[in-house]
Coordinates of C-alpha atoms and ligand atoms in Angstrom, one line a residue:
M3 CA 47.9 -49.2 -54.0
T4 CA 49.5 -48.9 -50.7
S5 CA 52.1 -51.6 -49.5
T6 CA 50.8 -51.5 -45.9
P7 CA 49.5 -55.0 -45.1
L8 CA 45.7 -55.4 -44.9
L9 CA 44.1 -57.2 -41.9
S10 CA 41.5 -59.8 -42.8
N11 CA 38.1 -60.0 -41.2
F12 CA 36.9 -63.4 -39.9
F13 CA 33.2 -63.3 -40.7
A14 CA 30.7 -65.9 -41.9
G15 CA 33.2 -68.6 -40.8
R16 CA 35.9 -67.5 -43.2
W17 CA 38.7 -65.0 -43.6
Q18 CA 37.6 -62.1 -45.8
D19 CA 39.4 -59.0 -47.0
G20 CA 37.5 -55.7 -47.1
T21 CA 37.8 -53.8 -50.5
G22 CA 39.4 -50.4 -51.1
N23 CA 42.3 -48.9 -49.2
G24 CA 40.5 -48.9 -45.9
S25 CA 42.0 -47.1 -42.9
T26 CA 45.7 -47.2 -41.9
L27 CA 46.7 -47.9 -38.3
L28 CA 49.7 -45.9 -37.1
D29 CA 52.5 -46.1 -34.6
P30 CA 51.4 -43.2 -32.3
V31 CA 55.0 -42.6 -31.2
L32 CA 56.9 -42.9 -34.6
G33 CA 54.0 -42.0 -36.9
T34 CA 54.8 -45.0 -39.1
S35 CA 52.1 -46.9 -40.9
L36 CA 51.5 -50.4 -39.5
V37 CA 48.6 -52.3 -41.0
R38 CA 45.3 -51.4 -42.8
V39 CA 41.7 -52.4 -42.0
S40 CA 38.6 -52.4 -44.3
S41 CA 35.2 -53.9 -43.7
A42 CA 34.0 -52.6 -47.1
G43 CA 32.2 -55.1 -49.3
L44 CA 31.4 -57.7 -46.6
N45 CA 28.1 -59.3 -46.9
L46 CA 26.9 -58.3 -43.3
A47 CA 23.5 -60.2 -43.6
E48 CA 25.3 -63.5 -44.4
G49 CA 27.9 -63.0 -41.5
F50 CA 25.2 -62.1 -38.8
A51 CA 23.0 -65.0 -40.0
F52 CA 25.9 -67.5 -39.9
A53 CA 26.8 -66.5 -36.3
R54 CA 23.3 -66.4 -35.2
E55 CA 22.3 -69.8 -36.7
Q56 CA 25.5 -71.9 -36.8
G57 CA 27.6 -70.3 -34.0
G58 CA 24.5 -69.9 -31.6
A59 CA 23.3 -73.4 -32.1
A60 CA 26.6 -75.1 -31.7
L61 CA 27.3 -73.1 -28.4
R62 CA 23.9 -73.8 -27.0
A63 CA 24.4 -77.5 -27.6
L64 CA 27.1 -77.4 -25.0
T65 CA 26.8 -77.2 -21.1
Y66 CA 28.1 -74.4 -19.0
K67 CA 31.0 -76.6 -18.0
Q68 CA 31.8 -77.5 -21.6
R69 CA 31.8 -73.8 -22.6
A70 CA 34.0 -72.9 -19.6
A71 CA 36.5 -75.5 -21.0
L72 CA 36.5 -73.5 -24.3
L73 CA 37.4 -70.3 -22.4
G74 CA 40.1 -72.3 -20.7
D75 CA 41.5 -73.2 -24.0
I76 CA 41.4 -69.6 -25.2
V77 CA 43.4 -68.6 -22.1
K78 CA 46.1 -71.1 -23.1
V79 CA 46.3 -69.7 -26.6
L80 CA 46.5 -66.1 -25.6
Q81 CA 49.1 -67.0 -22.9
A82 CA 51.2 -68.8 -25.6
N83 CA 51.2 -65.7 -27.8
R84 CA 51.5 -63.0 -25.1
D85 CA 54.9 -61.7 -26.4
A86 CA 53.3 -60.9 -29.9
Y87 CA 50.5 -59.0 -28.1
Y88 CA 53.0 -57.0 -26.2
E89 CA 54.8 -56.1 -29.4
I90 CA 51.6 -54.9 -31.2
A91 CA 50.6 -52.9 -28.2
T92 CA 53.9 -51.1 -28.1
A93 CA 53.7 -50.3 -31.8
N94 CA 49.9 -49.5 -32.2
C95 CA 48.9 -48.2 -28.7
G96 CA 52.3 -46.6 -27.7
T97 CA 52.1 -48.2 -24.3
T98 CA 54.8 -49.2 -21.9
N99 CA 54.9 -53.0 -21.1
K100 CA 53.5 -52.2 -17.7
D101 CA 50.5 -50.4 -19.3
S102 CA 50.1 -53.1 -22.0
A103 CA 49.7 -55.5 -19.1
V104 CA 46.5 -53.9 -17.9
D105 CA 45.0 -54.7 -21.3
I106 CA 46.6 -58.0 -22.1
D107 CA 47.1 -59.8 -18.8
G108 CA 43.8 -58.1 -17.6
A109 CA 42.0 -59.9 -20.4
I110 CA 43.6 -63.3 -19.6
F111 CA 42.9 -63.0 -15.9
T112 CA 39.2 -62.2 -16.7
L113 CA 38.9 -65.1 -19.0
G114 CA 40.5 -67.3 -16.4
Y115 CA 38.0 -66.1 -13.9
Y116 CA 35.0 -67.0 -16.0
T117 CA 36.6 -70.3 -16.8
K118 CA 36.3 -71.1 -13.0
Q119 CA 32.8 -69.7 -12.7
G120 CA 31.5 -71.7 -15.6
E121 CA 33.0 -74.9 -14.4
A122 CA 31.1 -74.5 -11.1
L123 CA 27.8 -74.4 -13.1
G124 CA 28.4 -78.0 -14.2
D125 CA 26.4 -79.8 -16.8
A126 CA 23.4 -77.4 -16.7
T127 CA 22.1 -75.7 -19.9
L128 CA 19.9 -73.0 -18.2
L129 CA 20.0 -71.1 -15.0
L130 CA 17.4 -71.2 -12.3
D131 CA 16.5 -67.8 -10.9
G132 CA 15.2 -68.0 -7.4
E133 CA 12.9 -70.7 -5.9
R134 CA 9.6 -72.0 -7.1
I135 CA 6.7 -70.0 -5.9
R136 CA 3.1 -71.1 -5.6
V137 CA 0.7 -69.6 -8.0
A138 CA -2.5 -71.4 -7.0
K139 CA -3.9 -72.4 -3.7
D140 CA -3.0 -76.0 -4.5
P141 CA 1.0 -76.2 -4.3
V142 CA 0.9 -78.4 -7.5
F143 CA 0.7 -75.3 -9.7
Q144 CA 3.8 -73.3 -9.3
T145 CA 6.1 -70.8 -11.2
Q146 CA 9.8 -71.1 -11.7
H147 CA 11.9 -68.4 -13.2
I148 CA 14.5 -69.6 -15.6
M149 CA 17.2 -67.8 -17.6
S150 CA 18.0 -69.3 -21.0
P151 CA 20.7 -68.1 -23.5
T152 CA 19.3 -65.6 -26.1
R153 CA 19.0 -67.1 -29.6
G154 CA 20.9 -64.1 -31.1
V155 CA 24.3 -62.7 -31.6
A156 CA 26.2 -60.4 -29.3
L157 CA 27.6 -57.5 -31.3
F158 CA 30.5 -55.7 -29.4
I159 CA 31.3 -52.1 -30.7
N160 CA 34.5 -51.4 -28.7
A161 CA 36.6 -48.3 -27.7
F162 CA 40.3 -47.8 -28.7
N163 CA 41.8 -47.8 -25.2
F164 CA 41.3 -51.6 -24.4
P165 CA 41.6 -53.6 -27.7
S166 CA 42.3 -56.8 -25.7
W167 CA 40.5 -56.6 -22.3
G168 CA 37.6 -54.7 -24.1
L169 CA 37.0 -57.9 -26.2
W170 CA 37.5 -60.6 -23.6
E171 CA 35.7 -59.0 -20.7
K172 CA 32.6 -59.2 -22.8
A173 CA 33.3 -62.3 -24.8
A174 CA 34.0 -64.4 -21.6
P175 CA 30.5 -64.0 -20.2
A176 CA 28.9 -64.1 -23.8
L177 CA 30.5 -67.3 -24.9
L178 CA 29.9 -68.8 -21.4
S179 CA 26.3 -68.0 -21.8
G180 CA 26.2 -69.7 -25.2
V181 CA 25.9 -66.6 -27.3
P182 CA 28.1 -66.1 -30.4
V183 CA 30.2 -62.9 -30.6
I184 CA 30.8 -60.4 -33.4
V185 CA 33.4 -57.9 -32.3
K186 CA 34.0 -54.5 -34.1
P187 CA 37.1 -53.0 -32.4
A188 CA 37.8 -49.4 -32.6
T189 CA 39.7 -48.7 -35.8
A190 CA 42.8 -46.9 -34.3
T191 CA 43.9 -50.0 -32.3
A192 CA 42.0 -52.9 -34.1
W193 CA 45.2 -54.8 -34.7
L194 CA 45.6 -56.4 -31.3
T195 CA 41.9 -57.5 -31.3
Q196 CA 42.2 -59.0 -34.8
R197 CA 45.4 -60.8 -33.9
M198 CA 43.8 -62.4 -30.8
V199 CA 40.8 -63.5 -32.7
K200 CA 43.1 -64.8 -35.4
D201 CA 45.0 -67.0 -32.9
V202 CA 41.9 -68.3 -31.4
V203 CA 40.4 -69.2 -34.7
D204 CA 43.7 -70.7 -36.0
A205 CA 43.7 -72.9 -32.8
G206 CA 40.3 -74.3 -33.8
I207 CA 38.9 -73.9 -30.3
L208 CA 35.5 -72.6 -30.9
P209 CA 32.6 -73.8 -33.1
A210 CA 32.2 -72.1 -36.5
G211 CA 30.4 -68.8 -36.1
A212 CA 31.1 -68.5 -32.3
L213 CA 33.5 -65.6 -32.8
S214 CA 33.9 -63.1 -35.6
V215 CA 35.8 -59.9 -36.0
V216 CA 35.0 -57.1 -38.3
C217 CA 37.7 -54.4 -38.6
G218 CA 37.1 -50.9 -40.1
S219 CA 34.0 -49.1 -40.5
S220 CA 30.9 -49.7 -38.4
A221 CA 28.7 -48.8 -41.2
G222 CA 25.6 -51.1 -41.5
L223 CA 26.4 -53.3 -38.3
M224 CA 23.5 -52.0 -36.3
D225 CA 21.1 -52.4 -39.1
Q226 CA 21.7 -56.2 -38.9
L227 CA 20.5 -56.6 -35.4
Q228 CA 17.3 -58.5 -34.7
P229 CA 15.1 -58.7 -31.6
F230 CA 17.0 -61.5 -29.8
D231 CA 20.4 -60.1 -30.6
V232 CA 22.2 -57.9 -28.1
V233 CA 24.7 -55.1 -28.6
S234 CA 27.3 -53.9 -26.1
F235 CA 28.9 -50.6 -26.8
T236 CA 31.9 -49.0 -25.1
G237 CA 33.0 -45.5 -26.2
S238 CA 32.1 -41.8 -26.1
A239 CA 28.7 -40.5 -24.9
E240 CA 28.3 -39.0 -28.4
T241 CA 28.4 -42.4 -30.3
A242 CA 26.4 -43.9 -27.5
R243 CA 23.6 -41.6 -28.4
I244 CA 23.7 -42.8 -32.0
I245 CA 23.6 -46.5 -30.8
R246 CA 20.7 -45.8 -28.3
S247 CA 18.5 -44.1 -30.9
H248 CA 19.2 -46.6 -33.7
P249 CA 15.9 -48.4 -34.8
A250 CA 17.3 -51.7 -33.8
V251 CA 17.3 -50.6 -30.1
A252 CA 14.5 -48.0 -30.2
Q253 CA 12.1 -50.1 -32.3
R254 CA 13.2 -53.6 -32.2
S255 CA 14.0 -53.7 -28.5
V256 CA 17.5 -55.0 -29.1
R257 CA 19.0 -55.2 -25.6
C258 CA 21.8 -52.7 -25.4
N259 CA 24.5 -52.1 -22.8
I260 CA 26.4 -48.8 -22.8
E261 CA 29.7 -48.1 -21.2
A262 CA 30.4 -44.4 -21.9
D263 CA 32.6 -41.6 -20.4
S264 CA 32.7 -40.8 -16.8
L265 CA 34.2 -38.1 -14.4
N266 CA 35.4 -40.5 -11.7
S267 CA 36.3 -39.0 -8.3
A268 CA 38.7 -39.5 -5.4
L269 CA 37.7 -38.4 -2.1
L270 CA 39.9 -37.8 1.0
D271 CA 38.4 -38.2 4.5
P272 CA 37.7 -34.8 6.1
A273 CA 39.7 -35.8 9.2
A274 CA 42.9 -36.5 7.2
A275 CA 45.9 -34.5 7.8
A276 CA 48.8 -33.6 5.3
G277 CA 51.2 -36.4 5.2
D278 CA 49.1 -39.1 7.1
E279 CA 48.4 -42.5 5.9
A280 CA 45.1 -41.6 4.1
F281 CA 46.6 -38.6 2.5
N282 CA 49.6 -40.4 1.2
L283 CA 47.4 -43.3 -0.2
L284 CA 45.3 -40.7 -2.1
V285 CA 48.4 -39.1 -3.5
S286 CA 49.9 -42.3 -4.8
E287 CA 46.7 -43.5 -6.3
V288 CA 45.8 -40.2 -8.1
V289 CA 49.3 -40.2 -9.6
R290 CA 49.0 -43.8 -10.7
E291 CA 45.5 -43.2 -12.2
M292 CA 46.7 -40.0 -14.1
T293 CA 49.7 -41.8 -15.6
V294 CA 48.6 -45.5 -16.3
K295 CA 47.9 -45.8 -20.0
S296 CA 48.5 -42.0 -20.1
G297 CA 45.1 -41.5 -18.4
Q298 CA 43.2 -43.2 -21.2
K299 CA 41.1 -45.3 -18.9
C300 CA 37.5 -44.8 -18.6
T301 CA 37.8 -45.4 -14.8
A302 CA 40.7 -43.0 -14.3
I303 CA 40.4 -40.4 -11.6
R304 CA 39.4 -37.1 -13.2
R305 CA 38.2 -35.1 -10.0
I306 CA 40.0 -35.2 -6.6
F307 CA 38.2 -33.9 -3.6
V308 CA 40.2 -32.9 -0.5
P309 CA 39.3 -30.9 2.6
R310 CA 40.0 -27.2 1.9
A311 CA 42.9 -27.0 4.4
L312 CA 44.8 -29.7 2.5
F313 CA 44.3 -28.3 -1.0
D314 CA 47.8 -26.7 -1.2
A315 CA 49.6 -29.7 0.5
A316 CA 47.8 -32.2 -1.9
A317 CA 48.7 -30.1 -5.0
E318 CA 52.3 -30.0 -4.0
A319 CA 52.5 -33.8 -3.2
I320 CA 50.8 -34.9 -6.3
G321 CA 52.8 -32.4 -8.5
A322 CA 56.1 -33.6 -6.9
K323 CA 55.3 -37.2 -8.0
L324 CA 54.0 -36.3 -11.3
A325 CA 57.2 -34.4 -12.0
K326 CA 59.1 -37.8 -11.9
T327 CA 57.0 -39.2 -14.7
T328 CA 59.3 -39.4 -17.9
V329 CA 57.1 -39.4 -21.0
G330 CA 58.0 -40.6 -24.5
N331 CA 58.9 -43.8 -26.5
P332 CA 57.8 -46.9 -24.6
R333 CA 60.7 -48.8 -26.2
N334 CA 63.1 -46.8 -24.0
E335 CA 63.3 -48.4 -20.5
T336 CA 63.6 -45.1 -18.8
T337 CA 60.1 -44.0 -20.1
R338 CA 57.4 -44.3 -17.5
M339 CA 54.5 -43.1 -19.5
G340 CA 54.1 -43.7 -23.3
A341 CA 51.8 -42.1 -25.8
L342 CA 48.1 -41.3 -26.4
V343 CA 46.6 -43.5 -29.0
S344 CA 46.8 -41.2 -31.9
R345 CA 47.7 -37.7 -32.9
E346 CA 43.9 -37.0 -33.0
Q347 CA 43.7 -37.8 -29.4
F348 CA 46.7 -35.6 -28.8
D349 CA 44.8 -32.7 -30.4
S350 CA 41.6 -33.6 -28.5
V351 CA 43.5 -33.8 -25.1
T352 CA 45.4 -30.5 -25.8
A353 CA 42.1 -28.7 -26.6
G354 CA 40.4 -30.4 -23.6
I355 CA 43.1 -29.2 -21.2
A356 CA 42.6 -25.7 -22.6
H357 CA 38.9 -25.9 -22.1
L358 CA 39.3 -27.0 -18.4
Q359 CA 41.9 -24.2 -17.9
T360 CA 39.0 -21.7 -18.7
E361 CA 37.7 -22.7 -15.2
A362 CA 40.7 -24.1 -13.4
E363 CA 44.1 -23.0 -12.3
T364 CA 47.1 -25.0 -13.3
L365 CA 48.9 -26.6 -10.4
F366 CA 51.3 -28.8 -12.4
D367 CA 52.1 -28.9 -16.0
G368 CA 54.8 -31.3 -17.1
R369 CA 54.4 -30.5 -20.9
S370 CA 57.5 -28.4 -21.2
A371 CA 59.9 -31.3 -20.3
A372 CA 61.6 -33.1 -23.3
L373 CA 60.2 -36.4 -24.5
V374 CA 62.3 -39.4 -24.2
D375 CA 63.3 -40.7 -27.6
A376 CA 60.4 -39.1 -29.4
D377 CA 59.8 -36.2 -31.7
P378 CA 57.2 -33.9 -30.2
S379 CA 56.0 -32.8 -33.6
V380 CA 55.2 -36.6 -34.4
A381 CA 54.6 -38.4 -31.2
A382 CA 51.2 -38.4 -29.6
C383 CA 52.7 -37.9 -26.1
V384 CA 51.2 -35.5 -23.5
A385 CA 52.8 -35.2 -20.1
P386 CA 50.6 -35.0 -17.0
V387 CA 48.7 -31.9 -16.1
L388 CA 47.1 -31.3 -12.7
L389 CA 44.5 -28.5 -12.5
G390 CA 42.8 -27.1 -9.5
H391 CA 39.7 -25.2 -8.3
R392 CA 39.3 -23.8 -4.9
Q393 CA 35.6 -23.0 -5.4
P394 CA 34.3 -26.0 -7.2
M395 CA 30.7 -25.4 -6.4
Q396 CA 31.0 -22.6 -8.9
A397 CA 32.6 -24.7 -11.6
K398 CA 30.6 -26.2 -14.5
V399 CA 33.0 -27.4 -17.2
L400 CA 35.1 -29.3 -14.7
H401 CA 32.1 -31.4 -13.7
E402 CA 31.0 -32.0 -17.3
V403 CA 34.1 -32.5 -19.7
E404 CA 36.0 -35.7 -19.7
V405 CA 39.5 -35.1 -21.0
F406 CA 40.7 -38.6 -22.0
G407 CA 44.5 -38.2 -21.1
P408 CA 46.8 -37.7 -18.0
V409 CA 44.7 -34.9 -16.7
A410 CA 42.9 -34.4 -13.4
T411 CA 41.6 -31.5 -11.3
L412 CA 42.0 -31.0 -7.6
M413 CA 39.0 -29.5 -5.8
A414 CA 38.5 -28.1 -2.3
Y415 CA 35.4 -29.1 -0.2
D416 CA 34.1 -27.5 3.0
S417 CA 32.0 -30.4 4.4
E418 CA 31.3 -34.0 3.9
E419 CA 27.9 -33.2 2.4
Q420 CA 29.3 -30.7 0.0
A421 CA 31.8 -33.3 -1.2
Y422 CA 29.1 -35.8 -2.0
E423 CA 27.1 -33.0 -3.7
L424 CA 30.2 -32.1 -5.9
I425 CA 30.9 -35.7 -6.7
R426 CA 27.3 -36.2 -7.8
R427 CA 27.7 -33.3 -10.2
G428 CA 29.5 -35.8 -12.5
E429 CA 25.9 -37.1 -13.0
G430 CA 26.8 -40.8 -12.6
S431 CA 30.2 -42.3 -12.8
L432 CA 31.9 -45.7 -13.0
V433 CA 33.9 -45.5 -9.8
A434 CA 34.6 -43.2 -6.9
S435 CA 37.4 -44.0 -4.4
V436 CA 37.5 -43.0 -0.8
Y437 CA 40.8 -42.7 1.3
S438 CA 40.4 -43.0 5.1
C439 CA 41.6 -44.7 8.2
D440 CA 38.1 -44.7 9.6
P441 CA 35.6 -47.5 8.6
A442 CA 32.6 -45.4 9.8
F443 CA 33.5 -42.7 7.4
I444 CA 34.1 -45.3 4.6
A445 CA 30.7 -46.8 5.2
R446 CA 29.0 -43.5 5.2
A447 CA 30.7 -42.3 2.0
A448 CA 29.8 -45.7 0.3
I449 CA 26.1 -45.3 1.0
A450 CA 26.2 -41.7 -0.1
L451 CA 27.9 -42.5 -3.4
A452 CA 26.6 -46.0 -4.3
D453 CA 23.5 -44.9 -6.1
S454 CA 25.5 -42.6 -8.4
H455 CA 28.4 -45.0 -9.0
G456 CA 28.9 -48.5 -10.2
R457 CA 31.7 -49.1 -7.9
V458 CA 33.0 -47.5 -4.6
H459 CA 36.6 -48.4 -4.0
A460 CA 37.7 -47.8 -0.5
I461 CA 41.4 -47.6 0.4
S462 CA 42.5 -47.7 3.9
P463 CA 45.9 -48.6 5.4
D464 CA 44.9 -52.1 6.3
V465 CA 44.2 -52.9 2.5
A466 CA 46.9 -50.6 1.0
A467 CA 49.2 -53.5 0.0
M468 CA 46.5 -55.6 -1.7
Q469 CA 43.9 -53.3 -2.9
S470 CA 43.2 -53.7 -6.7
G471 CA 43.4 -50.2 -7.7
H472 CA 40.9 -47.4 -8.2
G473 CA 40.9 -47.9 -12.0
N474 CA 41.4 -51.7 -12.4
V475 CA 38.2 -53.4 -13.3
M476 CA 38.1 -56.8 -11.5
P477 CA 35.8 -59.4 -13.0
M478 CA 34.2 -60.2 -9.6
S479 CA 33.1 -56.7 -9.2
L480 CA 30.4 -54.8 -11.2
H481 CA 31.7 -52.4 -14.0
G482 CA 29.5 -49.7 -15.4
G483 CA 27.7 -46.7 -14.0
P484 CA 24.4 -44.8 -14.1
G485 CA 23.7 -41.6 -15.9
R486 CA 26.4 -40.2 -18.2
A487 CA 28.6 -43.3 -17.5
G488 CA 26.0 -45.0 -19.8
G489 CA 23.8 -46.8 -17.4
G490 CA 25.4 -50.1 -18.3
E491 CA 26.4 -53.0 -16.2
E492 CA 29.2 -55.6 -16.9
L493 CA 31.1 -58.2 -15.1
G494 CA 30.2 -58.5 -11.4
G495 CA 30.9 -62.3 -11.5
L496 CA 28.0 -64.4 -12.8
R497 CA 25.9 -61.2 -12.9
A498 CA 27.4 -60.6 -16.4
L499 CA 25.6 -63.7 -17.7
G500 CA 22.2 -61.9 -17.2
F501 CA 22.7 -59.7 -20.2
Y502 CA 23.1 -62.8 -22.5
H503 CA 20.1 -64.7 -21.1
R504 CA 16.4 -64.2 -21.2
R505 CA 14.3 -64.5 -18.1
S506 CA 11.0 -66.4 -18.3
A507 CA 8.6 -67.5 -15.8
V508 CA 7.5 -71.1 -16.4
Q509 CA 4.2 -71.9 -14.7
G510 CA 3.2 -75.5 -14.4
S511 CA 2.8 -78.6 -12.4
T512 CA 5.5 -79.7 -9.8
A513 CA 6.0 -82.8 -12.1
A514 CA 6.8 -80.6 -15.1
L515 CA 9.0 -78.2 -13.2
D516 CA 10.9 -81.2 -11.8
V517 CA 11.9 -82.3 -15.2
L518 CA 12.8 -78.7 -16.3
M519 CA 14.9 -77.9 -13.3
A520 CA 17.0 -81.1 -13.7
S521 CA 18.6 -79.1 -16.7
G522 CA 19.2 -76.0 -14.5
A523 CA 21.9 -74.6 -12.2
P524 CA 20.9 -72.2 -9.5
F525 CA 21.8 -68.6 -10.6
K526 CA 23.6 -67.3 -7.5
P527 CA 25.6 -64.3 -8.7
Ligands
NAP613 P1 34.1 -43.6 -29.9 O1 34.7 -42.7 -30.9 O2 32.6 -43.3 -29.5 O3 34.2 -45.0 -30.7 C1 33.8 -46.2 -30.0 C2 33.5 -47.3 -31.1 O4 32.2 -46.9 -31.8 C3 34.4 -47.5 -32.0 O5 34.6 -48.9 -32.4 C4 34.1 -46.7 -33.2 O6 34.5 -47.1 -34.5 C5 32.5 -46.9 -33.1 N1 31.7 -46.0 -33.7 C6 31.9 -44.7 -34.2 N2 30.9 -44.2 -34.7 C7 29.9 -45.1 -34.9 C8 28.6 -45.1 -35.4 N3 28.0 -44.0 -35.8 N4 27.9 -46.3 -35.2 C9 28.4 -47.4 -34.6 N5 29.7 -47.4 -34.0 C10 30.4 -46.3 -34.2 O7 34.9 -43.8 -28.6 P2 36.4 -43.9 -28.4 O8 37.0 -42.6 -28.9 O9 37.0 -45.2 -29.1 O10 36.7 -44.2 -26.9 C11 36.9 -43.3 -25.9 C12 35.7 -43.1 -25.0 O11 35.3 -44.4 -24.5 C13 36.0 -42.3 -23.8 O12 35.1 -41.3 -23.6 C14 35.9 -43.2 -22.7 O13 35.6 -42.8 -21.4 C15 35.0 -44.3 -23.2 N6 35.3 -45.6 -22.6 C16 34.4 -46.0 -21.6 C17 34.6 -47.3 -21.1 C18 33.7 -47.9 -20.1 O14 33.8 -49.1 -19.8 N7 32.7 -47.2 -19.5 C19 35.8 -48.1 -21.4 C20 36.7 -47.5 -22.4 C21 36.4 -46.2 -22.9 P3 35.7 -46.4 -35.2 O15 36.8 -46.6 -34.4 O16 35.9 -47.1 -36.5 O17 35.3 -45.0 -35.4

């Protein structure tokens, strides 16, 4: 039997250890064992029923304002334990403190945002969607659309790159809606998710059954889902296909949200010149996006589109900045970029770069530089790589393959229309960013790209100092994207509550609707 500590699952209202050896979580820089996880032997039917019945009933008995207060209490607990979360992130995710902040403080910020949004909904227990509409000639018979919390559980199956934010950006709107949560974090980085749930459970904030965590294998979780449950998946397109075709979704109509991979773009204004403000803003943002969390962000820039005349200048400017990125052990203060999440990801990214190189030229490759305080045969560290293609209309792989690391491809375009066409070859992405000093161009680009992107992020000199970042997901803005990005929608302020509510048209007398509407708050996302 191994001496590596086993993390417990909080399920069916109690802490339960899985059986067997489970999976061991590693430090991706040092290669050492940290903790183990196992979900083997859990009575899944019992845990889902407990959450659905006990957790759901207790949450629905509260008003939005009362549930918002619970979120506010969670914020306090997470803030009080922040240091421990940073330590876990350094050890298990291999991230620098700056990169861990995106995950940890990003989660706390999102919870705080939904606390305020929920407070504003006051003492209501349901949401009113739109105004009353006359159904008959006589105005006494009308219809009112209402949104009520679904009487099921929300199952979250999450990706490895955001163990903290990935939980709370989903749990905040779910709990505010009155829907209990069961989270299954990705195994590689499950520790931080488990620890946060443990702190919240230990603080006794939420009613029994409102928040559960299952660490380890996902086997059998989808089988538990019933028609009023929802599942929110974040991860690869391959696993997304399995989730989508599961009988729970395909046959029992379980509502399903998918956030999958994405070939996000950055677009420089055709009127830009080398070294001007728009050009410099693009260069800085590309470098930031390639290196934050070692490029392991679903929103990271993967394809960079510049006017043909600026291709060489952009390659040089981006490469010069990337060359300053020191890579290695995040515990060393001189390290700017830490590790990938695991040695498996190291192999996958290395193979992915080689695959992209079958089409692209290599403009910058930092991988020959020595790592800081890390053994290259052990650490999952990959330095940034900038690839390029001067005829991207002829490329295929570059518009299809997401390499989940510090890698992006610079591409030349000949006309504005061609740039949009190339961007759309990503077949639906989470975000495109546009760099320009010209509001008219930004508006044109936004209209051209909005239908294929969940978010269009426009960076101009007047917002340069305050813009939130291409890859940063802000709770007030929609997150998700059509097509290969999964077709999902998250966040976007109160829009997020829609996933956890059911819409129904209540047709009745004015008198009956008056009574009903007294329990509701207008849904104004
Ligand atoms: P993944 O391998 O698809 O895993 C995602 C989750 O699914 C993990 O919790 C995994 O559990 C679980 N899983 C694996 N097989 C399953 C199955 N057959 N049934 C049910 N669950 C199953 O993805 P990943 O490697 O963790 O994440 C990287 C990918 O996620 C990238 O492509 C990235 O673009 C995407 N991503 C997208 C977003 C977004 O918001 N759009 C955000 C972050 C990441 P185990 O870990 O135990 O295998």
